[in-house]
Coordinates of N, CA and C in Angstrom, one line a residue:
M1 N 21.4 24.0 2.9 CA 21.0 23.3 1.5 C 21.5 24.3 0.5
F2 N 21.8 23.7 -0.5 CA 22.3 24.7 -1.8 C 21.2 25.6 -2.2
L3 N 19.9 24.9 -2.3 CA 18.7 25.8 -3.0 C 18.2 26.8 -1.8
S4 N 18.4 26.8 -0.6 CA 17.7 27.4 0.1 C 17.4 28.8 0.2
P5 N 18.5 29.6 -0.7 CA 18.4 31.1 -1.0 C 17.3 31.3 -1.9
Y6 N 16.8 30.4 -2.7 CA 16.2 30.7 -3.7 C 14.6 30.2 -3.3
Y7 N 14.2 30.0 -2.3 CA 12.8 29.9 -2.1 C 12.4 29.9 -0.6
A8 N 11.2 30.0 -0.1 CA 10.7 30.3 1.0 C 9.8 29.0 1.4
K9 N 9.9 28.3 2.7 CA 9.0 27.2 2.9 C 8.4 27.4 4.2
Q10 N 7.1 27.3 4.3 CA 6.2 27.6 5.7 C 5.4 26.5 5.6
D11 N 5.7 25.3 6.6 CA 4.8 24.4 6.5 C 4.9 23.4 5.3
Q12 N 3.8 23.3 4.7 CA 3.9 22.5 3.3 C 3.7 23.5 2.2
S13 N 3.9 24.8 2.6 CA 3.7 25.7 1.3 C 5.1 26.4 0.9
V14 N 5.3 26.7 -0.4 CA 6.5 27.2 -0.9 C 6.2 28.5 -1.6
F15 N 6.9 29.5 -1.4 CA 6.8 30.8 -1.9 C 8.2 31.0 -2.8
I16 N 8.2 31.7 -4.2 CA 9.3 32.0 -4.7 C 9.2 33.4 -5.2
S17 N 9.9 34.6 -4.6 CA 9.7 35.7 -5.2 C 10.3 36.0 -6.5
A18 N 10.0 37.2 -7.0 CA 10.5 37.3 -8.4 C 12.2 37.6 -8.3
Q19 N 12.5 38.0 -7.2 CA 14.2 38.2 -7.0 C 14.9 37.0 -6.9
Q20 N 14.3 36.0 -6.0 CA 14.7 34.9 -5.7 C 15.0 33.9 -7.3
A21 N 13.8 34.1 -7.9 CA 13.6 33.3 -9.1 C 14.9 34.0 -10.3
S22 N 15.0 35.4 -10.2 CA 15.8 36.0 -11.2 C 17.3 35.7 -10.6
D23 N 17.5 35.7 -9.3 CA 19.0 35.2 -8.8 C 19.3 33.8 -9.3
F24 N 18.3 33.1 -9.2 CA 18.4 31.6 -9.4 C 18.9 31.6 -11.0
A25 N 18.2 32.3 -12.0 CA 18.4 32.1 -13.2 C 19.7 32.7 -13.5
K26 N 19.9 33.8 -12.9 CA 21.3 34.3 -13.3 C 22.6 33.7 -12.9
H27 N 22.4 33.5 -11.5 CA 23.7 32.9 -10.8 C 23.8 31.5 -10.7
V28 N 22.9 30.6 -10.7 CA 23.0 29.4 -10.8 C 22.8 28.9 -12.3
A29 N 21.7 28.9 -12.9 CA 21.5 28.4 -14.3 C 22.0 29.2 -15.4
E30 N 22.6 30.3 -15.4 CA 23.2 31.2 -16.4 C 22.0 31.5 -17.5
D31 N 21.0 31.6 -17.0 CA 19.8 31.7 -18.0 C 19.3 33.4 -17.9
F32 N 19.6 34.1 -19.0 CA 19.3 35.3 -19.0 C 18.1 35.6 -19.9
N33 N 17.2 34.9 -20.0 CA 15.8 34.9 -20.5 C 15.1 36.2 -19.9
P34 N 14.8 37.2 -20.6 CA 14.1 38.3 -20.1 C 13.0 38.2 -19.1
I35 N 12.3 37.1 -19.5 CA 11.0 36.8 -18.8 C 11.3 36.5 -17.2
H36 N 12.7 36.4 -17.0 CA 13.0 35.9 -15.7 C 13.6 37.0 -14.8
N37 N 13.4 38.3 -15.5 CA 13.8 39.6 -14.8 C 12.9 40.0 -13.8
V38 N 13.1 40.6 -12.8 CA 12.1 41.3 -11.7 C 11.7 42.4 -12.5
G39 N 10.2 42.3 -12.5 CA 9.7 43.5 -13.1 C 9.2 43.1 -14.4
A40 N 9.6 42.0 -15.0 CA 9.2 41.7 -16.5 C 7.5 41.6 -16.7
K41 N 7.2 41.9 -17.8 CA 5.7 42.0 -17.9 C 5.3 40.6 -17.9
R42 N 5.9 39.7 -18.5 CA 5.6 38.3 -18.7 C 6.4 37.5 -17.8
F43 N 6.8 38.0 -16.5 CA 7.6 37.1 -15.8 C 7.1 35.9 -15.3
C44 N 8.3 34.8 -15.2 CA 7.7 33.5 -14.8 C 9.0 32.9 -13.9
V45 N 8.7 32.0 -13.0 CA 9.7 31.3 -12.3 C 10.3 30.5 -13.5
P46 N 11.7 30.3 -13.5 CA 12.5 29.3 -14.3 C 12.0 28.1 -13.8
G47 N 11.6 27.2 -15.1 CA 11.3 25.7 -14.9 C 12.4 25.0 -14.1
D48 N 13.5 25.5 -14.5 CA 14.7 24.6 -13.8 C 14.7 24.9 -12.2
L49 N 14.1 26.0 -11.6 CA 14.1 26.2 -10.3 C 12.9 25.1 -9.7
L50 N 11.8 25.1 -10.4 CA 10.8 24.2 -10.0 C 11.3 22.7 -9.9
F51 N 11.9 22.3 -11.0 CA 12.7 21.1 -11.2 C 13.7 20.9 -9.8
A52 N 14.4 21.9 -9.5 CA 15.4 21.7 -8.4 C 14.6 21.7 -7.2
L53 N 13.7 22.2 -7.0 CA 12.9 22.5 -6.0 C 12.4 20.9 -5.7
V54 N 11.8 20.2 -6.6 CA 11.0 18.9 -6.8 C 12.2 18.1 -5.8
L55 N 13.6 17.9 -6.7 CA 14.6 17.1 -6.1 C 14.9 17.5 -4.6
T56 N 15.1 18.8 -4.5 CA 15.4 19.1 -2.8 C 14.4 18.7 -1.9
E57 N 13.0 18.8 -2.3 CA 11.8 18.5 -1.4 C 11.5 17.1 -1.1
F58 N 11.5 16.3 -2.3 CA 11.0 15.0 -2.4 C 12.1 14.0 -2.8
G59 N 13.4 14.4 -2.9 CA 14.8 13.3 -3.1 C 14.8 13.2 -4.7
L60 N 16.0 12.6 -4.9 CA 16.4 12.3 -6.2 C 16.1 10.8 -6.5
S61 N 15.3 10.5 -7.3 CA 15.0 9.1 -7.7 C 15.7 8.6 -9.0
Q62 N 15.7 7.4 -9.1 CA 16.7 6.7 -10.2 C 16.0 7.3 -11.3
N63 N 14.6 7.2 -11.7 CA 14.0 7.5 -12.8 C 12.9 8.5 -12.5
M64 N 12.9 9.5 -13.2 CA 12.1 11.0 -13.0 C 11.6 11.3 -14.5
Q65 N 10.2 11.8 -14.4 CA 9.6 12.4 -15.6 C 9.1 13.7 -15.3
F66 N 9.3 14.7 -15.7 CA 8.8 16.0 -15.4 C 7.9 16.7 -16.6
K67 N 6.9 17.1 -16.4 CA 6.1 17.5 -17.5 C 5.5 19.0 -16.8
F68 N 5.4 20.3 -17.7 CA 5.4 21.3 -17.3 C 3.8 21.6 -17.7
A69 N 2.8 22.5 -17.1 CA 1.6 22.5 -17.3 C 1.4 24.0 -17.3
G70 N 2.3 24.9 -16.4 CA 2.0 26.3 -16.5 C 3.1 27.2 -16.0
M71 N 3.1 28.5 -16.1 CA 4.1 29.2 -15.6 C 3.8 29.8 -14.3
V72 N 4.8 29.7 -13.3 CA 4.7 30.3 -11.8 C 4.9 31.7 -12.0
G73 N 4.0 32.7 -11.5 CA 4.3 34.0 -11.4 C 5.1 34.4 -9.9
D74 N 5.0 35.7 -9.6 CA 5.8 36.1 -8.7 C 5.1 35.8 -7.2
G75 N 5.8 35.2 -6.3 CA 5.1 35.1 -5.2 C 3.8 33.9 -5.0
I76 N 3.6 33.2 -5.8 CA 2.3 32.4 -5.8 C 2.7 31.2 -4.8
E77 N 1.7 30.9 -4.1 CA 1.8 30.0 -3.0 C 1.6 28.4 -3.7
L78 N 2.7 27.8 -3.4 CA 2.6 26.5 -4.1 C 2.6 25.6 -2.8
E79 N 1.8 24.3 -3.0 CA 1.7 23.6 -2.1 C 2.4 22.2 -2.3
L80 N 3.0 21.6 -1.3 CA 3.8 20.3 -1.3 C 3.2 19.4 -0.7
D81 N 2.6 18.3 -1.5 CA 2.1 17.0 -0.8 C 2.9 16.2 0.0
K82 N 2.8 16.1 1.2 CA 3.9 15.2 2.0 C 3.8 14.0 1.7
D83 N 2.5 13.5 1.1 CA 2.4 12.1 1.0 C 2.5 11.4 -0.2
A84 N 3.1 12.4 -1.3 CA 3.4 12.3 -2.7 C 3.9 11.1 -3.0
G85 N 3.3 10.2 -3.8 CA 3.6 8.9 -4.3 C 4.6 8.8 -5.6
E86 N 4.4 8.1 -6.3 CA 5.0 7.9 -7.7 C 4.7 9.0 -8.8
K87 N 3.4 9.4 -8.7 CA 2.8 10.4 -9.4 C 2.1 11.6 -8.6
F88 N 2.7 12.7 -8.9 CA 2.3 13.9 -8.0 C 2.3 15.2 -8.8
S89 N 1.7 16.2 -8.7 CA 1.8 17.5 -9.2 C 2.0 18.7 -8.2
I90 N 2.6 19.7 -8.7 CA 3.0 21.0 -7.9 C 1.8 21.8 -8.3
C91 N 1.0 22.2 -7.3 CA -0.2 22.9 -7.5 C 0.1 24.3 -6.7
D92 N -1.0 25.1 -6.9 CA -1.0 26.4 -6.1 C -2.2 26.0 -5.1
T93 N -2.7 27.2 -4.3 CA -3.7 26.9 -3.3 C -5.2 26.8 -3.9
K94 N -5.1 27.2 -5.2 CA -6.5 27.3 -5.8 C -6.4 26.0 -6.6
G95 N -5.3 25.0 -6.6 CA -5.6 24.0 -7.4 C -5.1 23.9 -8.8
K96 N -4.5 25.2 -9.2 CA -3.9 25.2 -10.6 C -2.7 24.3 -10.5
E97 N -2.5 23.6 -11.5 CA -1.3 22.6 -11.7 C -0.2 23.4 -12.5
Y98 N 1.1 23.4 -12.2 CA 2.2 23.8 -12.9 C 3.2 22.7 -13.3
L99 N 3.4 21.5 -12.4 CA 4.2 20.5 -12.9 C 3.8 19.5 -12.6
H100 N 4.0 18.4 -13.5 CA 3.6 16.9 -13.1 C 4.9 16.1 -13.0
I101 N 4.8 15.1 -12.0 CA 6.1 14.5 -11.8 C 5.7 13.2 -11.7
E102 N 6.6 12.1 -12.3 CA 6.6 10.8 -12.3 C 7.7 10.3 -11.6
R103 N 8.0 9.2 -10.7 CA 9.2 8.8 -10.4 C 9.2 7.2 -10.0
Q104 N 10.2 6.7 -10.1 CA 10.1 5.3 -9.8 C 11.5 5.0 -9.2
G105 N 12.0 3.6 -8.7 CA 13.0 3.3 -8.3 C 13.5 3.8 -6.9
E106 N 14.8 3.6 -6.8 CA 15.5 4.1 -5.4 C 15.3 5.3 -5.3
V107 N 15.5 6.2 -3.9 CA 15.5 7.4 -3.9 C 16.6 8.0 -2.9
C108 N 17.2 9.1 -3.6 CA 18.5 9.5 -2.8 C 18.2 10.8 -2.1
Q109 N 18.4 10.6 -1.0 CA 18.1 12.2 0.0 C 19.3 12.8 0.2
C110 N 20.5 12.3 -0.3 CA 21.9 12.8 0.0 C 21.9 14.5 -0.7
D111 N 22.1 15.4 0.2 CA 22.3 16.8 -0.3 C 23.4 17.0 -1.4
V112 N 24.6 16.3 -1.3 CA 25.6 16.2 -1.9 C 25.3 15.9 -3.4
Q113 N 25.0 14.7 -3.5 CA 24.2 14.0 -4.9 C 23.2 14.9 -5.6
T114 N 22.1 15.4 -4.6 CA 21.3 16.1 -5.2 C 21.7 17.5 -5.7
A115 N 22.7 18.3 -4.9 CA 23.2 19.4 -5.5 C 23.7 19.2 -6.6
A116 N 24.7 18.2 -6.7 CA 25.6 17.9 -7.9 C 24.8 17.9 -9.1
F117 N 23.6 16.9 -8.9 CA 22.7 16.9 -10.2 C 22.0 18.1 -10.5
I118 N 21.8 18.9 -9.6 CA 20.7 20.2 -9.8 C 21.8 21.2 -10.7
K119 N 23.0 21.2 -10.3 CA 24.0 22.1 -10.6 C 24.5 21.8 -12.0
S120 N 24.7 20.4 -12.3 CA 25.0 19.9 -13.7 C 23.8 20.1 -14.6
Y121 N 22.5 20.1 -14.4 CA 21.6 20.0 -15.3 C 21.2 21.5 -15.4
V122 N 21.3 22.4 -14.2 CA 20.8 23.7 -14.9 C 22.0 24.6 -15.7
A123 N 23.2 24.0 -15.5 CA 24.4 24.4 -16.2 C 24.1 24.1 -17.8
F124 N 23.9 22.7 -18.1 CA 23.6 22.6 -19.3 C 22.5 23.1 -19.9
S125 N 21.2 23.4 -19.0 CA 20.3 24.3 -19.6 C 20.7 25.7 -20.0
G126 N 21.6 26.2 -19.3 CA 22.0 27.4 -19.5 C 22.8 27.7 -20.7
L127 N 23.4 26.7 -21.2 CA 24.3 26.7 -22.6 C 23.0 26.4 -23.8
N128 N 22.0 25.9 -23.5 CA 21.0 25.5 -24.5 C 20.9 26.4 -25.6
F129 N 20.6 27.8 -25.3 CA 20.2 28.9 -26.2 C 21.1 29.1 -27.4
I130 N 22.4 29.5 -26.6 CA 23.4 30.0 -27.7 C 24.1 28.9 -28.3
H131 N 24.3 27.9 -27.4 CA 25.1 26.7 -28.1 C 24.4 25.7 -28.8
V132 N 23.1 25.5 -28.6 CA 22.5 24.4 -29.0 C 21.1 24.9 -30.0
L133 N 20.5 25.7 -29.6 CA 19.1 26.2 -30.3 C 19.3 27.3 -31.3
V134 N 20.3 28.1 -31.4 CA 20.7 28.9 -32.4 C 21.3 28.1 -33.5
P135 N 22.3 27.3 -33.2 CA 22.6 26.6 -34.3 C 22.0 25.4 -35.0
M136 N 20.6 25.0 -34.3 CA 19.7 24.0 -34.7 C 18.7 25.2 -35.5
M137 N 18.3 26.3 -35.3 CA 18.0 27.1 -36.2 C 18.3 27.4 -37.5
K138 N 19.6 27.5 -37.4 CA 20.4 27.7 -38.6 C 20.3 26.3 -39.5
E139 N 20.4 25.2 -38.8 CA 20.8 24.1 -39.6 C 19.1 23.8 -40.3
Y140 N 18.0 24.3 -39.4 CA 16.7 23.7 -40.3 C 16.2 25.1 -40.9
G141 N 17.0 26.1 -40.8 CA 16.4 27.3 -41.6 C 15.3 28.1 -41.1
M142 N 14.9 27.8 -39.9 CA 13.9 28.5 -39.3 C 14.4 29.3 -37.7
M143 N 13.6 30.1 -37.7 CA 14.1 30.7 -36.4 C 12.9 31.5 -35.6
I144 N 13.2 31.7 -34.1 CA 11.9 32.0 -33.3 C 11.9 33.6 -33.6
N145 N 10.8 34.3 -33.3 CA 10.7 35.8 -33.4 C 11.8 36.6 -32.8
P146 N 12.5 37.3 -33.5 CA 13.7 37.9 -32.7 C 13.3 39.2 -31.9
T147 N 12.2 39.7 -32.1 CA 11.5 40.9 -31.1 C 10.8 40.2 -30.1
R148 N 10.2 39.0 -30.2 CA 9.8 38.4 -29.0 C 10.0 36.9 -28.8
P149 N 11.4 36.7 -28.2 CA 11.7 35.5 -28.5 C 11.0 34.4 -27.5
L150 N 10.5 33.5 -27.8 CA 9.9 32.6 -26.9 C 10.3 31.2 -27.0
V151 N 10.8 30.5 -25.8 CA 11.1 29.0 -25.9 C 10.7 28.6 -24.8
I152 N 10.0 27.6 -25.0 CA 9.0 27.1 -23.5 C 9.7 25.7 -23.4
Y153 N 9.7 25.4 -21.9 CA 10.4 24.3 -21.6 C 9.0 23.3 -21.4
E154 N 9.3 22.4 -22.0 CA 7.8 21.2 -22.1 C 8.1 20.2 -21.0
S155 N 9.3 19.4 -21.3 CA 9.3 18.2 -20.3 C 10.7 17.9 -20.2
M156 N 11.2 17.0 -19.2 CA 12.5 16.3 -19.1 C 12.3 15.1 -18.3
S157 N 13.1 14.3 -18.7 CA 13.2 12.9 -18.0 C 14.6 12.1 -18.0
F158 N 14.7 11.4 -16.9 CA 16.1 11.0 -16.9 C 15.9 9.5 -16.0
H159 N 17.2 8.8 -16.2 CA 17.6 7.6 -15.6 C 19.1 7.8 -15.0
L160 N 18.9 7.1 -13.7 CA 20.4 7.0 -13.3 C 20.7 5.7 -12.9
D161 N 21.8 5.1 -13.5 CA 22.3 3.9 -13.2 C 22.9 3.6 -11.8
T162 N 23.1 4.8 -11.1 CA 23.9 4.7 -9.7 C 23.8 6.0 -9.0
F163 N 24.0 6.0 -7.6 CA 23.8 6.9 -6.9 C 25.3 7.5 -6.6
E164 N 26.4 6.7 -7.0 CA 27.6 6.7 -6.7 C 28.5 7.8 -7.4
F165 N 28.2 9.0 -7.1 CA 28.7 10.1 -7.5 C 28.6 11.5 -6.5
T166 N 29.9 12.1 -6.9 CA 29.8 13.5 -6.0 C 29.8 14.7 -7.0
E167 N 30.1 14.4 -8.3 CA 30.1 15.5 -9.3 C 29.6 14.9 -10.5
M168 N 28.9 15.8 -11.4 CA 28.2 15.1 -12.7 C 28.3 16.3 -13.7
S169 N 28.5 15.6 -14.9 CA 28.2 16.6 -16.2 C 27.2 16.0 -17.1
L170 N 26.7 17.1 -17.9 CA 25.8 16.3 -18.9 C 26.4 16.7 -20.3
E171 N 26.3 15.7 -21.1 CA 26.6 15.8 -22.6 C 25.7 15.5 -23.5
L172 N 25.7 16.5 -24.4 CA 24.5 16.3 -25.3 C 24.8 15.3 -26.5
V173 N 23.8 14.4 -26.6 CA 24.1 13.1 -27.5 C 23.3 13.2 -28.8
E174 N 22.2 13.8 -28.7 CA 21.4 14.0 -30.0 C 20.6 14.8 -29.9
Q175 N 20.4 15.7 -31.0 CA 19.3 16.7 -31.1 C 18.3 16.6 -32.2
H176 N 17.1 17.0 -32.2 CA 16.3 16.9 -33.3 C 15.2 18.2 -33.1
M177 N 14.7 18.7 -34.4 CA 13.7 19.6 -34.3 C 12.6 19.1 -35.4
E178 N 11.4 19.0 -34.7 CA 10.2 18.8 -35.7 C 9.4 20.0 -36.0
I179 N 9.2 20.4 -37.2 CA 8.7 21.9 -37.5 C 7.2 21.5 -37.9
N180 N 6.1 22.3 -37.1 CA 4.8 22.4 -37.7 C 4.4 23.7 -37.7
G181 N 4.2 24.0 -39.1 CA 3.8 25.6 -39.5 C 4.9 26.3 -38.6
K182 N 4.5 27.1 -37.6 CA 5.1 28.3 -36.7 C 5.8 27.7 -35.4
R183 N 5.6 26.3 -35.3 CA 6.0 25.7 -34.0 C 7.1 24.6 -34.4
G184 N 8.1 24.7 -33.4 CA 9.3 23.8 -33.6 C 9.4 22.9 -32.1
D185 N 9.1 21.8 -32.3 CA 9.4 20.7 -31.3 C 10.8 20.3 -31.2
V186 N 11.5 20.8 -30.3 CA 12.9 20.1 -30.0 C 13.1 19.1 -29.1
T187 N 13.9 17.9 -29.4 CA 14.2 17.0 -28.6 C 15.9 16.9 -28.2
L188 N 16.0 17.2 -27.0 CA 17.6 17.0 -26.8 C 17.8 15.8 -25.9
Q189 N 18.7 14.8 -26.4 CA 18.9 13.5 -25.7 C 20.3 13.9 -25.1
F190 N 20.6 13.6 -23.6 CA 21.9 13.8 -23.1 C 22.4 12.5 -22.3
A191 N 23.7 12.3 -22.0 CA 24.3 11.5 -21.4 C 24.6 12.0 -20.0
L192 N 24.4 11.2 -18.7 CA 24.9 11.7 -17.4 C 26.3 11.1 -17.3
K193 N 27.1 12.0 -16.9 CA 28.7 11.3 -16.7 C 29.3 11.6 -15.4
S194 N 29.9 10.7 -15.1 CA 30.9 11.2 -13.7 C 32.0 10.4 -13.8
E195 N 33.1 11.4 -13.5 CA 34.4 11.0 -13.7 C 34.8 10.1 -15.2
G196 N 34.2 10.9 -16.1 CA 34.3 10.2 -17.2 C 33.6 9.0 -17.9
K197 N 32.7 8.4 -16.9 CA 31.8 7.5 -16.9 C 30.5 7.7 -17.4
V198 N 29.8 7.1 -18.3 CA 28.3 7.4 -18.4 C 27.5 6.4 -17.3
I199 N 26.8 7.4 -16.3 CA 26.0 6.5 -15.5 C 24.4 6.9 -15.5
G200 N 24.2 7.4 -16.7 CA 22.6 7.6 -16.7 C 22.2 8.3 -18.1
S201 N 21.0 8.7 -18.4 CA 20.7 9.2 -19.7 C 19.5 10.1 -19.5
G202 N 19.2 11.0 -20.4 CA 17.9 11.9 -20.3 C 17.7 12.5 -21.5
V203 N 16.4 12.9 -21.5 CA 15.7 13.8 -22.8 C 15.0 14.9 -22.0
K204 N 15.2 16.0 -23.0 CA 14.6 17.4 -22.7 C 13.7 17.8 -23.7
T205 N 12.6 18.3 -23.8 CA 11.9 18.8 -24.9 C 11.5 20.4 -24.7
L206 N 11.6 21.1 -25.8 CA 11.6 22.2 -25.8 C 10.3 22.6 -26.9
V207 N 9.8 23.9 -26.9 CA 9.0 24.3 -27.9 C 9.3 25.6 -28.3
L208 N 9.4 25.7 -29.8 CA 9.9 27.2 -30.2 C 8.7 27.9 -30.9
S209 N 8.1 28.8 -30.5 CA 6.9 29.4 -31.4 C 7.4 30.5 -32.2
G210 N 6.4 31.0 -33.0 CA 6.5 31.9 -33.8 C 7.8 31.9 -34.8
L211 N 7.9 30.6 -35.1 CA 8.9 30.5 -36.3 C 8.7 31.2 -37.6
R212 N 9.8 31.7 -38.2 CA 9.9 32.3 -39.5 C 11.3 32.0 -40.3
E213 N 11.4 32.4 -41.3 CA 12.5 32.1 -41.9 C 13.7 32.6 -41.5
Y214 N 14.8 31.8 -41.3 CA 16.0 32.1 -40.5 C 16.8 33.3 -41.3
N215 N 17.2 34.2 -40.6 CA 18.0 35.2 -40.8 C 19.2 35.3 -40.1
E216 N 20.5 35.3 -40.6 CA 21.6 35.3 -39.8 C 21.8 36.7 -38.9
E217 N 21.6 37.6 -39.5 CA 21.8 39.0 -38.9 C 21.1 38.8 -37.7
Q218 N 19.8 38.6 -38.0 CA 18.8 38.7 -36.7 C 19.1 37.8 -35.7
A219 N 19.6 36.6 -36.0 CA 20.1 35.4 -35.2 C 21.2 35.9 -34.3
Q220 N 22.2 36.6 -34.8 CA 23.2 37.0 -34.2 C 23.0 38.1 -33.5
Q221 N 22.0 38.9 -33.7 CA 21.6 40.0 -32.9 C 20.8 39.6 -31.5
M222 N 20.1 38.5 -31.8 CA 19.5 37.9 -30.4 C 20.6 37.2 -29.6
C223 N 21.5 36.6 -30.2 CA 22.7 36.0 -29.4 C 23.5 37.3 -28.7
H224 N 23.6 38.4 -29.6 CA 24.3 39.6 -28.6 C 23.3 40.1 -27.6
T225 N 22.3 40.1 -27.7 CA 21.5 40.8 -26.9 C 21.2 40.0 -25.5
Y226 N 21.2 38.5 -26.1 CA 21.4 37.4 -24.7 C 22.7 37.7 -23.8
E227 N 23.6 37.7 -24.6 CA 25.1 37.9 -24.1 C 25.2 39.1 -23.4
S228 N 24.8 40.2 -23.9 CA 24.7 41.4 -23.2 C 24.2 41.6 -21.9
S229 N 22.9 40.7 -21.8 CA 22.3 40.9 -20.7 C 22.9 40.2 -19.5
K230 N 24.0 39.5 -19.6 CA 24.7 38.8 -18.5 C 25.5 40.0 -18.1
L231 N 25.6 41.2 -18.7 CA 26.3 42.3 -18.0 C 25.7 43.2 -17.1
N232 N 24.3 43.0 -17.3 CA 23.4 44.1 -16.6 C 23.5 43.6 -15.1

């Protein structure tokens, strides 16, 4: 299975090491956020890896909603509910919740479709910072703290009209940011496309914290630092 190198499963428990999480971020999602680096002080597992894990273990439903509740650290034991219904959560052995999931409609268990969906979605996510968020900061005249950049993945939902696809791409349709003091709530609406046809839609929300007045030089330095991390 496509995702098997990035987590370990034992009975109904799942473990994600810092190395596995970092490898997924860099090699699959092309997400070079330093909090996904092995040994990072504030290390956390990429939200996209948790999302991909759910699709791999529970199947791809026609309608799904994901809401993040916490950040998973290195090697935390996560429990999978084998009797999960339309609403369930990913928790650790102490009951702490990290991700809430709701799903409706038919379920696809095909590895080809699931892998195609995961790859297309995380590729879209990997482009968000440089190609979507930085231009949006410039448009709104506000930016995150360049010395401690923090972008929090809050939620994501999607609807699929069909499972008749073997490849997929995501196309940004609309973007918006609502500013409340030093917090920016970003909404990204996207279309799911296969062979040039729209086969579904989705919405992703992010939180930008520590907002301050936009500075072009500092913004470009953030981009440079982000891009340079790809070479390490």
